[in-house]
Structure formats: C-alpha cells, structure tokens
mmCIF file of C-alpha atoms in Angstrom:
data_model
loop_
_atom_site.group_PDB
_atom_site.id
_atom_site.type_symbol
_atom_site.label_atom_id
_atom_site.label_comp_id
_atom_site.label_asym_id
_atom_site.label_seq_id
_atom_site.Cartn_x
_atom_site.Cartn_y
_atom_site.Cartn_z
ATOM 1 C CA MET U 196 20.761 23.044 148.361
ATOM 2 C CA LYS U 197 22.794 21.808 151.353
ATOM 3 C CA ASP U 198 21.253 20.881 154.687
ATOM 4 C CA GLN U 199 20.635 23.694 157.130
ATOM 5 C CA PRO U 200 23.750 24.574 159.122
ATOM 6 C CA SER U 201 24.097 23.714 162.791
ATOM 7 C CA ALA U 202 24.732 26.384 165.400
ATOM 8 C CA ASP U 203 28.486 25.914 164.821
ATOM 9 C CA THR U 204 28.419 26.401 161.047
ATOM 10 C CA LEU U 205 27.828 29.271 158.662
ATOM 11 C CA SER U 206 25.334 28.942 155.853
ATOM 12 C CA ARG U 207 26.716 29.586 152.394
ATOM 13 C CA TYR U 208 23.218 29.942 150.983
ATOM 14 C CA VAL U 209 20.512 32.500 151.739
ATOM 15 C CA GLN U 210 17.101 32.394 150.089
ATOM 16 C CA ILE U 211 15.153 35.614 149.676
ATOM 17 C CA ASP U 212 11.911 35.326 147.717
ATOM 18 C CA LYS U 213 12.668 33.336 144.555
ATOM 19 C CA TRP U 214 16.404 33.988 144.695
ATOM 20 C CA ILE U 215 19.107 31.939 146.364
ATOM 21 C CA PHE U 216 22.267 33.882 147.152
ATOM 22 C CA GLU U 217 25.409 31.784 147.400
ATOM 23 C CA VAL U 218 28.499 33.020 149.217
ATOM 24 C CA LYS U 219 31.414 32.435 146.817
ATOM 25 C CA SER U 220 34.091 34.624 148.367
ATOM 26 C CA VAL U 221 35.101 35.933 151.771
ATOM 27 C CA ARG U 222 37.490 38.743 152.600
ATOM 28 C CA ALA U 223 39.329 38.312 155.892
ATOM 29 C CA ILE U 224 41.114 41.099 157.748
ATOM 30 C CA ARG U 225 43.203 40.775 160.902
ATOM 31 C CA VAL U 226 42.195 43.586 163.245
ATOM 32 C CA ASP U 227 41.022 43.973 166.841
ATOM 33 C CA ASP U 228 38.088 46.285 166.002
ATOM 34 C CA PHE U 229 36.265 46.687 162.685
ATOM 35 C CA GLY U 230 37.089 49.992 161.033
ATOM 36 C CA LYS U 231 40.575 50.216 162.541
ATOM 37 C CA PRO U 232 43.722 49.765 160.425
ATOM 38 C CA TYR U 233 44.340 46.069 159.856
ATOM 39 C CA SER U 234 47.618 44.158 159.901
ATOM 40 C CA ALA U 235 46.775 41.381 157.401
ATOM 41 C CA VAL U 236 44.262 40.583 154.673
ATOM 42 C CA ALA U 237 43.288 37.444 152.732
ATOM 43 C CA ASN U 238 40.637 36.434 150.222
ATOM 44 C CA PHE U 239 38.876 33.066 150.225
ATOM 45 C CA ALA U 240 37.365 31.923 146.899
ATOM 46 C CA LEU U 241 34.846 29.147 147.616
ATOM 47 C CA ASN U 242 34.061 26.385 145.136
ATOM 48 C CA GLY U 243 32.025 23.428 146.355
ATOM 49 C CA ASN U 244 33.695 21.967 149.442
ATOM 50 C CA SER U 245 37.026 23.594 148.671
ATOM 51 C CA ALA U 246 38.519 27.060 148.984
ATOM 52 C CA TYR U 247 41.463 28.838 147.481
ATOM 53 C CA ILE U 248 43.150 31.490 149.606
ATOM 54 C CA ASP U 249 44.808 34.221 147.605
ATOM 55 C CA GLY U 250 46.054 37.676 148.327
ATOM 56 C CA LEU U 251 47.319 36.772 151.791
ATOM 57 C CA LEU U 252 49.261 39.867 152.738
ATOM 58 C CA THR U 253 50.686 40.932 156.076
ATOM 59 C CA ARG U 254 52.418 44.104 157.091
ATOM 60 C CA GLU U 255 56.180 44.029 156.937
ATOM 61 C CA ASP U 256 57.696 42.176 159.919
ATOM 62 C CA ASP U 257 54.203 40.908 160.891
ATOM 63 C CA ASP U 258 54.164 37.203 160.022
ATOM 64 C CA PHE U 259 51.203 34.887 159.495
ATOM 65 C CA THR U 260 51.214 33.025 162.824
ATOM 66 C CA ARG U 261 50.154 29.588 164.025
ATOM 67 C CA GLU U 262 47.223 31.331 165.753
ATOM 68 C CA ASP U 263 46.237 32.910 162.409
ATOM 69 C CA TYR U 264 46.413 29.470 160.794
ATOM 70 C CA GLN U 265 44.142 27.982 163.480
ATOM 71 C CA THR U 266 41.650 30.812 162.934
ATOM 72 C CA PHE U 267 41.592 30.021 159.201
ATOM 73 C CA VAL U 268 40.992 26.336 160.035
ATOM 74 C CA LYS U 269 38.043 27.289 162.280
ATOM 75 C CA MET U 270 36.532 29.459 159.552
ATOM 76 C CA SER U 271 37.007 26.665 156.996
ATOM 77 C CA GLN U 272 35.300 24.201 159.346
ATOM 78 C CA GLN U 273 32.369 26.551 159.889
ATOM 79 C CA LEU U 274 31.970 26.900 156.115
ATOM 80 C CA GLY U 275 31.906 23.092 155.780
ATOM 81 C CA LEU U 276 35.037 22.928 153.631
ATOM 82 C CA ASP U 277 37.013 19.734 153.042
ATOM 83 C CA THR U 278 40.181 21.281 151.602
ATOM 84 C CA VAL U 279 41.889 24.649 151.355
ATOM 85 C CA ASN U 280 44.417 25.484 148.631
ATOM 86 C CA PHE U 281 46.919 28.283 148.999
ATOM 87 C CA ASP U 282 50.144 29.577 147.581
ATOM 88 C CA ARG U 283 52.991 31.012 149.619
ATOM 89 C CA PHE U 284 56.538 32.069 149.071
ATOM 90 C CA LYS U 285 59.251 29.990 150.677
ATOM 91 C CA GLN U 286 62.872 30.928 150.052
ATOM 92 C CA LYS U 287 61.752 33.226 147.201
ATOM 93 C CA GLN U 288 59.943 30.339 145.477
ATOM 94 C CA ARG U 289 56.175 30.005 145.121
ATOM 95 C CA VAL U 290 54.929 26.837 146.809
ATOM 96 C CA SER U 291 51.364 25.526 146.473
ATOM 97 C CA ASP U 292 49.801 23.606 149.352
ATOM 98 C CA ILE U 293 46.532 21.765 149.870
ATOM 99 C CA VAL U 294 45.374 21.418 153.472
ATOM 100 C CA LYS U 295 42.705 18.911 154.511
ATOM 101 C CA VAL U 296 40.260 20.558 156.909
ATOM 102 C CA PRO U 297 39.462 18.368 159.927
ATOM 103 C CA PRO U 298 35.742 17.881 160.637
ATOM 104 C CA LEU U 299 34.228 20.429 163.007
ATOM 105 C CA HIS U 300 33.472 17.867 165.689
ATOM 106 C CA ALA U 301 36.068 15.226 164.998
ATOM 107 C CA ALA U 302 35.742 12.222 167.234
ATOM 108 C CA LYS U 303 38.495 12.045 169.794
ATOM 109 C CA PRO U 304 40.528 8.856 169.706
ATOM 110 C CA GLU U 305 39.328 6.316 172.212
ATOM 111 C CA LEU U 306 41.904 5.241 174.767
ATOM 112 C CA LYS U 307 41.970 1.557 175.669
ATOM 113 C CA LEU U 308 43.944 -0.042 178.435
ATOM 114 C CA VAL U 309 45.677 -3.228 177.386
ATOM 115 C CA LYS U 310 47.225 -5.837 179.633
ATOM 116 C CA VAL U 311 50.788 -6.696 178.715
#
C-alpha cells in the first residue's frame, strides 16, 4: 500500500477491518452547487499512477476551458498521478493525448545573477 497522503493529497486507499478499498474511478461534474444541473461531466479511470479520462461531455456551446483543464491537473496531482490519457475530437478526428502531470509541489527554478 502507498504511503499515507499529505494534507494536499487524496488517499486512493481506505482500510476498513480486513478490507482495503481502492478508488479506481472518479466521476467529475462541473456545477456550482451539488444537486443542481451540471454543465459538463467526465469520468476518470485510475490505473496505477495513470488515469484515462473518458466521457468528457459539455453542454452545447459550453467549451472545456483552460480553467477546467487546470482543475483537472490539480485533481490529478492530489491523486498522485504521473500521466493522464484522454481522447478528444479535433476537426472531426479523434486525437489521443498523454499529459504529464507536474508534481504537486514542483520546485521553482532558482534564479541566478551572472556577471557579463
């Protein structure tokens, strides 16, 4: 079993008595308040340190935005994923992509002053 998650991560394993429950899929809905009609839905299938996003659907004229993408990155980081695979349609053609998930607390590049 993996190490215990930090305060910034989500555990994918829960032990109750002699059973360990492993989270293998997540359903995501875009909505302001739970129970209200949602404007987008996606399913994450988790396998090891990778996920496959399928069923990403948005309402007509309601695109998947850069902000939505960043939210998916944050969720992937909290789940401890290394890569995310997804399919999308581009110019009526299905395109598969693999995205590397940056570490949750990636070190910021160090700036150095150099004399010229």
